Amino acid sequence: MISPTLRSANFVVLAAFAASPILAAPAIRFTTHKLTDVFYAEGAAAADVNHDGKTDILYGPHWYEGPDWKKTHEIYPVVAFKPDNDYSKNFLSYAPDLNNDGWADYLVLGFPGDVAYWFENPKGQDGAWARHDVLPVLDNESPTWGDITGDGKAEIIGSSGGFFGFASPNTSDPAKEWPFQKISSQKAAGERFTHGLGYGDVNGDGRVDLLEKNGWWEQPKDARLEWPQHKVQFSGPGGSQMFAYDFDGDGDNDVLSAEFAHGYGLFWFENQGRDAGGEIKFEPHRILGSKPEENPQGVYFSQLHAIDLADINGDGVMDVISGKRYFAHGSHGDVDPLAPAVVYWLETQPGKKSGDVKFIAHFVDDDSGVGTQVMAIDVTGDGLKDIVAGNKKGCHVSVARKAEVDANGFEAMFDGKTLNGWEGDPKFWRVENGVVIGESTDAQPLTKNTFLTYRRSKVADFEFTASFRLTGPPSANSGIQFRSQDKGDFKVIGYQADIDREGKFVGCLWDEDGRGMLADRGTETAWAADGSKQEKRVGDRAALGAAIKMDEWNTYSVTAQSSKITLKINGIITAQCDDQSAADRELYGWLSLQLHSGAATKIEWKDVKIAER
C-alpha cells in the first residue's frame, strides 16, 4: 500500500459530535466510475439537478445525469485545461438551492484570490445557466460551504483581503454581492494561497469555531464581533480541509489536519483539556507520514489536498476520506508527482480511553485521486456514502457497496452461475456447474494470452484463495494476475502467481511483460529499490512441485501486504518476495485469471474469494 512509482515512470457542520458506540459494521468495497478524463475543475458536487429522483454530478461546465452519469448537459461555456501546466478557475463546488425555488443551483469557489460565483438552475431546462458573482475576493485554497453561524443556513467560509470570515447569501437578492463578515484582525489569514481551513465546535460551548493552520478562532456569543484567536500549530506549511470531531470518543472534540497539502502527512490532535491558563492543549498523533514505517499498515501518499469526514461503514463513527491530488503543480512541481492517484478511507476505531484510537486504511482506487475537494455523499440512494472527486484526471465517482464476507473476511468473487462482475473474452470464458472455465481448443485456438478480470474493485493489500484444475498438454499454462495494469483487449500486465502442467513455473511469482521470474518455487527473494535481487533457497523445488496434482483440484493462495507477497499451494508456501524495486513494483491494480496462448488448454476455477488485508 505504499506509494509506488509506476512502470512509466462538504462537509456538513461538525459541532459537538461525540463518537457513538461502535456497532457491527459491514465490509465496504468501492467500484470507481470515470465520468470524464478531461480536466475542468478541482472539485465536484452532487444533487438532483433535474428533479427525476436520481442524483446527478456537477463537474466543471457540465452536469452528468444520474443514475449512470453518461449523458451530459452544459452549465457554462466549456473550457478544458491542461493537467500539466494549467489551473482551473473552479476550485471547489457545491449544489445548494440558493434562491429557494426548489431547484439545486451550482456554487463555485474559484481560483484563490478570485471571485466566488453561482449558477442558477434553469429548472431542468437545457442551456447555459445564469451566472451571479457574489464575493469579489475569496482567498485560501480550502474555503468551504457550511453553517458556521448556527442559524441553519450555510455560508461561504474562508478569507478575503487578509481577514478570516464568512459570507452569507444576500437575503434580499442572492444574485447580488454577499456581505463578508470579518472575524479576525487584518492579515491574520495570510495571502491568497494560504492552505488549511475548517470549522467545528472546538471548546464544546455549542458554537461553531473556525480552524486554520495556526490555531482556532473562538466564536463569541455575537458572531459579528472579532473572534478570539487560540494559537495552535495544526500543520506545517498548511493542510487542506480541517475538522473538529471526537475521534477517541472521550467526550471532547479533537482536530484533524493534513500536515502539508503538497507534501506528506496527516495528523489528529488530541484535545487534552485546558491548562492552568485556560487554554485547550492538543497533542499531535500521526496517522500518515512520508514513509511506510510511519503507519501500521505501511500506507503513505503525498498531496493530501482534500479531506472529507463521513460515516462510511455505518458504525456511527465518522471516518476520514482522502487521497492524492494528481499533478497539483504539474508533473514536476511537487513531491512524488507521478505516483498513482490513490483514494483511501480511514476507518476510525476509538478505544476505551482518551487518546486511544486507530485509523484503519482501506483502499478505494489508484487512478482517480482527489482535487482540492473530495466529497462523501450517497449518490445511489442505497444509504451508503459514495466518493465524488473532480481533478486533473477528470471526474470520478467511487460507488460503495456492502460486501458479504465470512468470519475470516472473505468475499465470494463469483455468484456461481454467471460472470457478473468480471470481464473477459466470451469466446474463451464461461461458467458451468458452478465452475469458471477458461478454455482454448483446436477449433477455437488462442494466439495470445487472454485474461478474465474482476471489475467490481481493484486490489491493494489482500488475500486471495481459489481452487484450480489445469488440463491439456505439458505446455498448458495459466495464472493469477494481481495488482495488474490494464492494457486493453483483455490484456493485463504485472504480478502473476504462475501455473503450468509441466511443473516449470507453477508456484512461482512471475512478472507478466516485465522482469520475468521474481521468485522461483522454493525461494525467498528481495528486490532492492535499484532493481538488484537477492535470493535465498528455503524449500526443495522438485518436492514442492511434486505435491501439486494438476489433474486434481488444488488450492492456490496469494497474500499481498505492502511490498511483501506470499504464494501458497495446498497450504504450503511455494514462494515469497519483498519487492522494493522503485521502477517496477505495483501496489494497486486489477486481479485477473489467465488463459495462456498455445495448445488447447482448459483451466477451471471454483471457491474463488478475496479478503482485504
XYZ file of C-alpha atoms in Angstrom:
613
model
C 0.000 0.000 0.000
C 2.964 2.321 -0.036
C 3.276 4.988 -2.690
C 4.954 3.419 -5.727
C 6.314 4.692 -8.988
C 4.512 3.059 -11.908
C 6.187 1.297 -14.792
C 6.012 4.540 -16.814
C 7.632 6.362 -14.558
C -18.821 19.349 2.015
C -18.782 18.934 4.724
C -21.854 19.370 6.989
C -21.429 21.129 10.294
C -19.413 19.209 12.861
C -20.312 20.893 16.088
C -20.195 18.892 19.301
C -20.176 15.411 17.782
C -19.219 12.619 20.119
C -18.433 9.147 18.806
C -21.387 6.784 19.070
C -20.954 3.249 20.371
C -19.393 1.040 17.702
C -21.919 -1.270 16.085
C -21.254 -4.280 13.904
C -20.083 -2.802 10.605
C -20.243 -4.403 7.164
C -17.266 -4.668 4.858
C -17.404 -1.823 2.348
C -15.968 -2.070 -1.149
C -15.918 0.541 -3.916
C -16.332 0.427 -7.674
C -14.926 3.513 -9.384
C -16.626 5.040 -12.430
C -14.899 7.534 -14.710
C -17.308 10.226 -15.927
C -14.662 12.012 -17.983
C -10.883 12.157 -18.197
C -10.873 15.861 -19.131
C -9.603 18.384 -16.585
C -12.289 21.007 -15.997
C -12.236 21.611 -12.241
C -10.598 20.649 -8.935
C -13.849 19.636 -7.248
C -17.311 18.270 -7.959
C -20.773 18.388 -6.417
C -23.828 16.139 -6.367
C -27.563 16.873 -6.365
C -30.780 16.002 -8.178
C -30.472 18.725 -10.797
C -33.500 17.856 -12.941
C -35.959 16.538 -10.321
C -36.040 12.999 -11.695
C -35.251 11.424 -8.332
C -31.703 10.492 -9.341
C -28.526 12.137 -8.093
C -26.565 13.971 -10.758
C -22.913 15.058 -10.683
C -21.854 18.651 -11.340
C -18.267 18.940 -12.536
C -16.803 21.988 -14.241
C -19.002 23.202 -17.107
C -21.231 20.112 -17.129
C -23.727 18.225 -15.089
C -23.845 14.475 -15.605
C -27.256 12.899 -15.495
C -27.832 10.112 -12.983
C -28.073 7.262 -12.380
C -25.215 6.280 -14.750
C -23.818 9.799 -15.391
C -23.300 9.147 -19.094
C -25.480 11.940 -20.502
C -24.009 15.428 -20.084
C -25.586 18.881 -20.035
C -23.804 22.216 -20.265
C -23.873 24.699 -17.382
C -21.439 27.313 -18.690
C -19.140 27.642 -21.731
C -16.813 24.684 -21.918
C -13.131 25.348 -21.306
C -10.769 22.423 -20.785
C -7.429 22.814 -19.017
C -4.091 21.058 -19.466
C -3.242 18.922 -16.434
C 0.491 19.568 -16.585
C 0.573 23.355 -16.623
C -2.928 24.829 -16.222
C -5.117 25.675 -13.250
C -8.880 25.588 -13.286
C -10.962 28.594 -12.279
C -13.268 26.162 -10.488
C -11.583 25.021 -7.243
C -14.481 23.791 -5.100
C -18.166 23.391 -5.862
C -21.450 22.750 -4.079
C -25.066 22.354 -5.121
C -27.374 24.192 -2.682
C -30.685 25.821 -3.565
C -29.566 29.432 -3.279
C -32.686 31.257 -4.472
C -35.149 28.990 -2.627
C -37.026 27.968 -5.764
C -36.741 24.257 -5.017
C -34.002 23.597 -7.610
C -30.346 22.828 -6.901
C -28.029 25.603 -8.061
C -24.256 25.424 -8.590
C -21.964 27.328 -6.244
C -18.335 27.666 -7.356
C -15.471 28.784 -5.149
C -12.988 29.828 -7.777
C -9.226 30.171 -8.047
C -7.703 31.528 -4.805
C -7.919 35.302 -4.734
C -10.595 35.398 -7.409
C -14.358 35.695 -7.338
C -16.891 33.255 -5.866
C -19.982 32.800 -8.006
C -23.041 30.664 -8.568
C -25.093 29.457 -11.499
C -28.856 29.491 -11.358
C -30.583 26.248 -12.274
C -32.925 26.875 -15.240
C -35.385 24.470 -13.631
C -34.448 21.422 -15.624
C -34.205 23.152 -18.994
C -31.100 22.706 -21.138
C -28.949 25.683 -21.996
C -26.491 27.929 -20.176
C -27.245 28.747 -16.554
C -27.269 32.392 -15.466
C -24.105 33.301 -13.548
C -24.071 35.519 -10.436
C -20.817 36.829 -8.931
C -21.307 37.175 -5.180
C -17.922 37.572 -3.494
C -15.241 39.608 -5.315
C -12.264 38.057 -3.500
C -12.104 34.660 -1.839
C -8.704 33.538 -0.592
C -7.302 30.290 0.867
C -7.089 27.006 -1.049
C -9.645 25.241 1.176
C -12.608 27.567 1.646
C -15.856 25.766 2.253
C -19.633 25.968 2.401
C -21.333 25.279 5.727
C -23.303 26.679 8.644
C -20.756 28.391 10.855
C -23.251 30.774 12.498
C -25.630 28.078 13.736
C -28.695 29.643 12.145
C -29.430 26.602 9.997
C -28.222 28.338 6.840
C -24.867 27.760 5.159
C -22.287 30.422 4.400
C -19.081 30.633 2.394
C -16.321 30.201 4.984
C -12.868 31.418 4.072
C -10.737 34.529 3.988
C -10.701 37.723 1.997
C -8.158 40.507 1.902
C -6.252 39.061 4.851
C -9.298 38.593 7.099
C -10.874 35.303 8.122
C -14.640 35.361 7.933
C -17.758 34.205 6.191
C -20.136 35.450 3.523
C -23.848 34.865 3.969
C -26.169 34.874 0.954
C -27.795 38.232 0.371
C -31.220 37.755 1.934
C -32.928 40.328 -0.299
C -31.398 39.024 -3.517
C -28.877 36.124 -3.519
C -27.814 37.148 -7.041
C -26.271 40.324 -5.631
C -22.976 40.597 -3.756
C -22.925 38.774 -0.431
C -21.654 40.696 2.626
C -18.404 39.342 4.065
C -18.311 39.242 7.865
C -14.754 39.604 9.182
C -13.928 37.643 12.320
C -10.172 38.235 12.641
C -7.642 41.005 12.613
C -6.274 42.084 9.245
C -3.541 39.907 7.702
C -4.230 37.101 10.171
C -5.412 34.955 7.259
C -2.217 35.353 5.231
C -2.081 35.645 1.462
C -4.399 34.300 -1.212
C -2.765 30.847 -1.490
C -2.820 30.059 2.234
C -3.626 26.407 2.943
C -5.786 24.807 5.600
C -9.279 25.741 6.788
C -12.210 24.177 8.577
C -14.817 24.598 11.258
C -16.383 22.840 14.226
C -17.086 23.279 17.928
C -13.624 23.050 19.452
C -14.415 24.021 23.059
C -17.827 22.374 23.429
C -19.810 25.562 24.023
C -22.309 24.756 21.269
C -20.964 27.430 18.932
C -19.008 26.585 15.793
C -15.421 27.811 15.698
C -13.087 28.385 12.764
C -9.999 26.204 12.288
C -6.855 27.159 10.399
C -3.248 26.009 10.348
C -2.140 28.398 13.099
C -4.939 27.621 15.559
C -8.629 28.137 16.095
C -10.837 31.212 16.318
C -13.474 31.027 19.023
C -16.940 32.181 18.075
C -18.297 34.660 20.637
C -21.967 34.916 21.539
C -22.273 37.669 18.951
C -20.702 36.331 15.746
C -20.410 39.867 14.391
C -17.657 40.686 16.871
C -13.982 39.843 16.434
C -13.363 36.215 17.390
C -10.563 35.462 19.917
C -7.657 33.532 18.434
C -6.133 30.493 20.161
C -2.751 29.682 18.680
C -2.005 26.013 17.966
C 0.325 24.716 15.255
C -2.085 22.377 13.464
C 0.065 21.924 10.359
C 3.356 22.894 8.801
C 3.187 24.824 5.519
C -0.562 24.299 5.518
C -3.014 21.486 5.016
C -6.407 21.263 3.373
C -9.859 20.778 4.934
C -9.761 20.640 8.749
C -12.297 19.116 11.145
C -13.268 19.170 14.810
C -14.545 15.768 15.921
C -14.272 13.473 18.933
C -12.055 10.819 17.354
C -11.156 8.977 20.563
C -14.702 9.062 21.945
C -13.811 10.714 25.252
C -16.409 13.478 25.048
C -14.396 16.396 23.696
C -13.640 17.370 20.111
C -10.212 16.778 18.629
C -8.841 18.312 15.423
C -7.883 16.655 12.128
C -5.483 18.266 9.667
C -3.113 17.356 6.862
C 0.455 18.374 7.592
C 1.152 19.733 4.114
C -1.284 19.761 1.200
C 1.593 19.479 -1.283
C 3.707 17.039 0.680
C 3.035 14.273 3.162
C 1.372 13.764 6.500
C -1.977 13.524 8.249
C -2.462 14.157 11.995
C -5.177 14.117 14.588
C -4.678 16.461 17.525
C -5.956 15.058 20.788
C -7.903 17.505 22.937
C -6.304 17.180 26.363
C -8.422 19.724 28.157
C -7.488 23.131 29.480
C -4.201 24.061 31.073
C -3.782 26.347 34.103
C -4.193 29.368 31.859
C -7.496 28.149 30.478
C -6.172 27.251 27.025
C -7.079 23.913 25.424
C -3.953 21.822 24.878
C -3.603 19.488 21.912
C -1.264 16.535 21.473
C -0.453 15.609 17.857
C -0.747 11.980 16.732
C 0.456 10.946 13.298
C -1.930 8.967 11.081
C 0.057 9.039 7.829
C 3.593 10.139 7.091
C 6.161 10.183 4.307
C 7.436 6.649 4.904
C 5.737 3.253 5.267
C 7.062 2.780 8.791
C 5.070 5.821 9.932
C 1.795 3.940 9.506
C 0.994 0.489 10.977
C -0.202 -0.724 7.580
C 2.634 0.845 5.606
C 0.289 3.294 3.886
C 1.534 6.668 2.743
C 0.866 9.000 -0.152
C 1.530 12.632 -0.938
C -0.650 15.635 -1.830
C -3.486 15.296 0.690
C -5.086 18.437 -0.715
C -8.647 17.321 0.016
C -10.225 15.574 3.007
C -13.781 14.744 3.968
C -15.313 13.211 7.064
C -18.245 10.779 6.859
C -19.506 7.521 8.346
C -18.516 5.123 5.559
C -19.296 1.781 7.199
C -22.404 2.759 9.162
C -20.969 2.109 12.618
C -21.942 5.544 13.931
C -18.366 6.858 13.888
C -17.034 9.370 11.383
C -14.264 8.140 9.089
C -11.644 10.050 7.101
C -11.611 10.189 3.290
C -8.599 11.469 1.404
C -6.169 10.701 -1.377
C -3.527 12.101 -3.655
C -4.143 15.271 -5.621
C -2.747 14.407 -9.030
C -0.408 16.946 -10.713
C -1.246 19.742 -8.275
C 1.562 21.826 -9.767
C 2.174 19.711 -12.844
C 4.428 16.719 -13.391
C 7.496 18.242 -11.733
C 6.215 20.693 -9.161
C 5.618 18.574 -6.080
C 6.681 15.515 -4.128
C 6.259 12.213 -5.999
C 4.058 13.672 -8.756
C 3.952 10.511 -10.901
C 2.775 8.200 -8.125
C -0.712 6.700 -8.534
C -3.653 8.987 -7.775
C -4.970 6.936 -4.866
C -8.078 7.320 -2.748
C -8.392 5.793 0.729
C -10.910 5.856 3.520
C -9.517 5.605 7.033
C -11.819 3.776 9.411
C -11.939 5.424 12.841
C -11.838 2.903 15.694
C -11.972 4.577 19.120
C -10.518 2.634 22.027
C -11.537 2.574 25.672
C -9.694 5.648 26.908
C -8.696 9.162 25.890
C -6.087 9.243 23.162
C -6.768 5.644 22.176
C -7.935 5.461 18.568
C -6.896 3.569 15.450
C -7.290 4.622 11.843
C -7.520 1.572 9.567
C -6.725 2.402 5.938
C -8.999 0.915 3.268
C -8.015 1.210 -0.384
C -10.591 2.634 -2.805
C -8.838 3.342 -6.108
C -5.457 4.170 -7.641
C -6.387 6.121 -10.765
C -8.731 8.904 -9.665
C -7.375 10.708 -6.598
C -8.715 13.937 -5.116
C -8.599 17.565 -6.175
C -8.787 20.484 -3.793
C -12.080 18.884 -2.776
C -13.409 15.379 -2.214
C -16.982 14.648 -1.183
C -18.507 11.615 0.546
C -22.202 11.576 -0.321
C -24.835 8.953 -1.145
C -25.328 9.238 -4.910
C -27.128 5.923 -5.467
C -29.804 6.181 -2.777
C -28.791 2.970 -1.004
C -27.813 4.695 2.238
C -24.069 4.232 1.730
C -21.634 7.102 1.302
C -20.028 7.178 -2.120
C -16.974 9.274 -3.037
C -17.078 12.046 -5.649
C -13.946 13.821 -6.870
C -13.014 16.130 -9.727
C -9.402 16.931 -10.547
C -6.735 16.845 -13.234
C -7.653 13.246 -14.023
C -11.234 14.260 -14.754
C -14.226 13.294 -12.658
C -14.777 10.015 -10.849
C -17.461 8.521 -8.652
C -16.485 5.610 -6.405
C -19.705 3.788 -5.553
C -19.831 1.936 -2.233
C -21.376 -1.477 -1.740
C -21.785 -3.814 1.212
C -19.687 -6.925 0.743
C -20.944 -10.175 2.208
C -17.942 -11.634 3.973
C -17.381 -14.735 6.074
C -15.886 -14.869 9.556
C -12.391 -14.508 8.083
C -13.309 -11.510 5.962
C -13.524 -13.351 2.639
C -15.985 -12.289 -0.054
C -17.039 -14.668 -2.826
C -15.996 -13.252 -6.196
C -18.348 -15.368 -8.340
C -22.070 -15.873 -7.963
C -21.736 -19.496 -9.105
C -23.878 -19.000 -12.208
C -22.577 -16.087 -14.275
C -19.507 -13.959 -14.935
C -21.208 -10.884 -13.482
C -18.567 -8.547 -12.106
C -15.910 -9.980 -14.406
C -14.780 -9.023 -17.898
C -13.194 -11.367 -20.414
C -13.401 -12.627 -23.962
C -16.612 -14.697 -24.079
C -15.068 -16.962 -26.732
C -12.786 -18.387 -24.054
C -14.531 -17.922 -20.677
C -17.764 -19.434 -19.347
C -19.432 -20.866 -16.221
C -20.579 -24.500 -15.987
C -21.976 -26.230 -12.900
C -20.668 -23.535 -10.603
C -17.170 -23.666 -12.092
C -15.462 -20.898 -14.043
C -13.792 -22.273 -17.136
C -11.210 -20.752 -19.431
C -10.658 -22.912 -22.477
C -8.988 -22.857 -25.857
C -9.497 -25.676 -28.346
C -8.176 -26.786 -31.714
C -11.334 -25.310 -33.215
C -11.013 -22.102 -31.180
C -7.247 -21.601 -30.724
C -5.713 -18.836 -28.637
C -2.860 -16.927 -30.255
C -2.156 -14.530 -27.390
C -2.671 -14.619 -23.626
C -6.135 -13.551 -22.522
C -7.423 -12.596 -19.091
C -10.664 -12.632 -17.145
C -10.591 -9.511 -14.955
C -12.511 -8.740 -11.776
C -14.097 -5.330 -12.340
C -16.018 -4.728 -9.114
C -12.958 -3.245 -7.427
C -9.201 -3.098 -7.701
C -6.886 -4.698 -5.159
C -4.084 -3.345 -2.974
C -3.397 -5.383 0.192
C -5.403 -8.601 0.074
C -5.569 -12.362 0.466
C -6.949 -14.333 -2.465
C -7.755 -18.014 -2.494
C -9.265 -20.340 -5.095
C -9.190 -23.945 -6.221
C -7.909 -24.672 -9.720
C -7.522 -27.587 -12.106
C -5.427 -27.364 -15.276
C -5.746 -29.881 -18.110
C -4.097 -30.066 -21.504
C -0.597 -30.800 -22.835
C 2.556 -30.215 -20.748
C 2.762 -26.682 -22.186
C -0.664 -25.756 -20.744
C -0.305 -22.622 -18.648
C -2.417 -20.280 -16.528
C -2.037 -17.983 -13.550
C -3.484 -15.470 -11.119
C -2.713 -11.911 -12.166
C -2.870 -9.263 -9.423
C -2.142 -5.583 -8.807
C -2.034 -5.512 -12.579
C -2.371 -2.769 -15.159
C -4.958 -2.968 -17.921
C -3.543 -2.693 -21.439
C -6.840 -3.203 -23.266
C -8.119 -6.048 -25.445
C -8.340 -8.415 -22.439
C -4.655 -7.990 -21.632
C -3.130 -7.073 -18.268
C 0.466 -6.920 -17.079
C 2.095 -7.185 -13.677
C 2.425 -9.729 -10.898
C 1.346 -13.305 -11.603
C 1.086 -16.371 -9.401
C 2.031 -18.873 -12.087
C 0.543 -22.251 -13.043
C 1.736 -24.780 -15.642
C 1.353 -28.527 -16.180
C 4.997 -29.195 -16.878
C 5.925 -28.022 -13.396
C 8.436 -25.452 -14.552
C 6.550 -22.365 -13.326
C 3.744 -23.472 -11.014
C 4.062 -21.880 -7.576
C 6.433 -19.183 -8.854
C 5.942 -15.429 -8.807
C 6.224 -14.041 -12.336
C 6.119 -10.509 -13.759
C 3.957 -10.625 -16.886
C 5.518 -8.473 -19.623
C 8.056 -7.221 -17.107
C 11.034 -8.640 -15.242
C 10.070 -12.269 -15.685
C 10.858 -14.509 -12.711
C 10.538 -12.624 -9.429
C 10.627 -15.575 -7.039
C 11.267 -19.161 -8.066
C 9.440 -22.003 -6.367
C 11.078 -22.708 -3.023
C 12.760 -19.303 -2.681
C 12.521 -16.064 -0.789
C 13.636 -13.059 -2.823
C 14.216 -9.409 -2.083
C 14.268 -6.825 -4.852
C 16.007 -3.590 -3.839
C 14.990 -0.095 -4.936
C 17.774 -0.131 -7.555
C 16.368 -3.301 -9.126
C 19.001 -5.674 -7.754
C 17.839 -9.060 -6.466
C 18.815 -11.261 -3.536
C 17.577 -14.858 -3.378
C 17.522 -17.443 -0.616
C 16.574 -21.076 -1.178
C 14.147 -22.171 1.573
C 12.450 -25.203 0.042
C 13.075 -28.090 -2.331
C 11.841 -27.028 -5.755
C 11.134 -30.527 -7.038
C 9.386 -31.721 -3.873
C 7.140 -28.656 -3.798
C 6.232 -29.214 -7.443
C 5.514 -32.909 -6.940
C 2.910 -32.089 -4.289
C 0.759 -30.307 -6.896
C -1.563 -32.691 -8.810
C -2.650 -30.909 -11.962
C -5.459 -33.323 -12.850
C -6.935 -32.804 -9.400
C -8.185 -29.716 -7.603
C -5.505 -27.655 -5.883
C -5.934 -24.585 -3.688
C -3.888 -21.511 -4.578
C -3.472 -18.638 -2.115
C -1.949 -15.222 -2.804
C -1.288 -12.740 0.007
C -0.001 -9.258 -0.787
C 0.727 -6.803 2.017
C 2.624 -3.670 1.112
C 5.801 -4.835 -0.668
C 5.597 -8.435 0.586
C 3.971 -11.208 -1.466
C 3.433 -14.815 -0.394
C 2.205 -17.683 -2.585
C 0.822 -20.950 -1.209
C -0.487 -24.060 -2.936
C -2.433 -26.581 -0.879
C -1.448 -24.671 2.257
C 2.325 -24.874 1.630
C 4.369 -21.741 0.909
C 5.901 -22.006 -2.559
C 7.433 -18.542 -2.990
C 7.887 -15.267 -1.136
C 9.021 -11.898 -2.414
C 9.729 -8.497 -0.889
C 9.611 -6.178 -3.890
C 11.102 -2.751 -3.179
C 12.021 -2.094 -6.812
C 11.143 1.565 -7.348
C 10.801 1.289 -11.119
C 8.718 -1.872 -11.452
C 6.720 -2.735 -8.361
C 2.957 -2.392 -8.432
C 0.964 -1.955 -5.263
C -2.506 -1.389 -6.712
C -4.354 -2.735 -9.710
C -6.647 -5.344 -11.176
C -6.997 -9.027 -10.318
C -7.358 -11.385 -13.274
C -7.248 -15.054 -14.198
C -5.069 -16.037 -17.148
C -5.575 -18.413 -20.046
C -2.258 -18.812 -21.845
C -1.854 -18.928 -25.603
C -0.674 -22.070 -27.366
C -2.008 -25.609 -27.485
C -5.558 -26.431 -26.431
C -5.858 -25.749 -22.686
C -8.564 -25.853 -20.027
C -8.280 -24.053 -16.700
C -11.069 -24.430 -14.109
C -11.679 -22.310 -11.018
C -14.007 -22.676 -8.046
C -14.332 -21.328 -4.495
C -12.859 -18.032 -5.663
C -12.775 -15.473 -2.851
C -10.843 -12.482 -1.596
C -10.286 -10.611 1.685
C -8.909 -7.171 2.388
C -5.740 -7.379 4.454
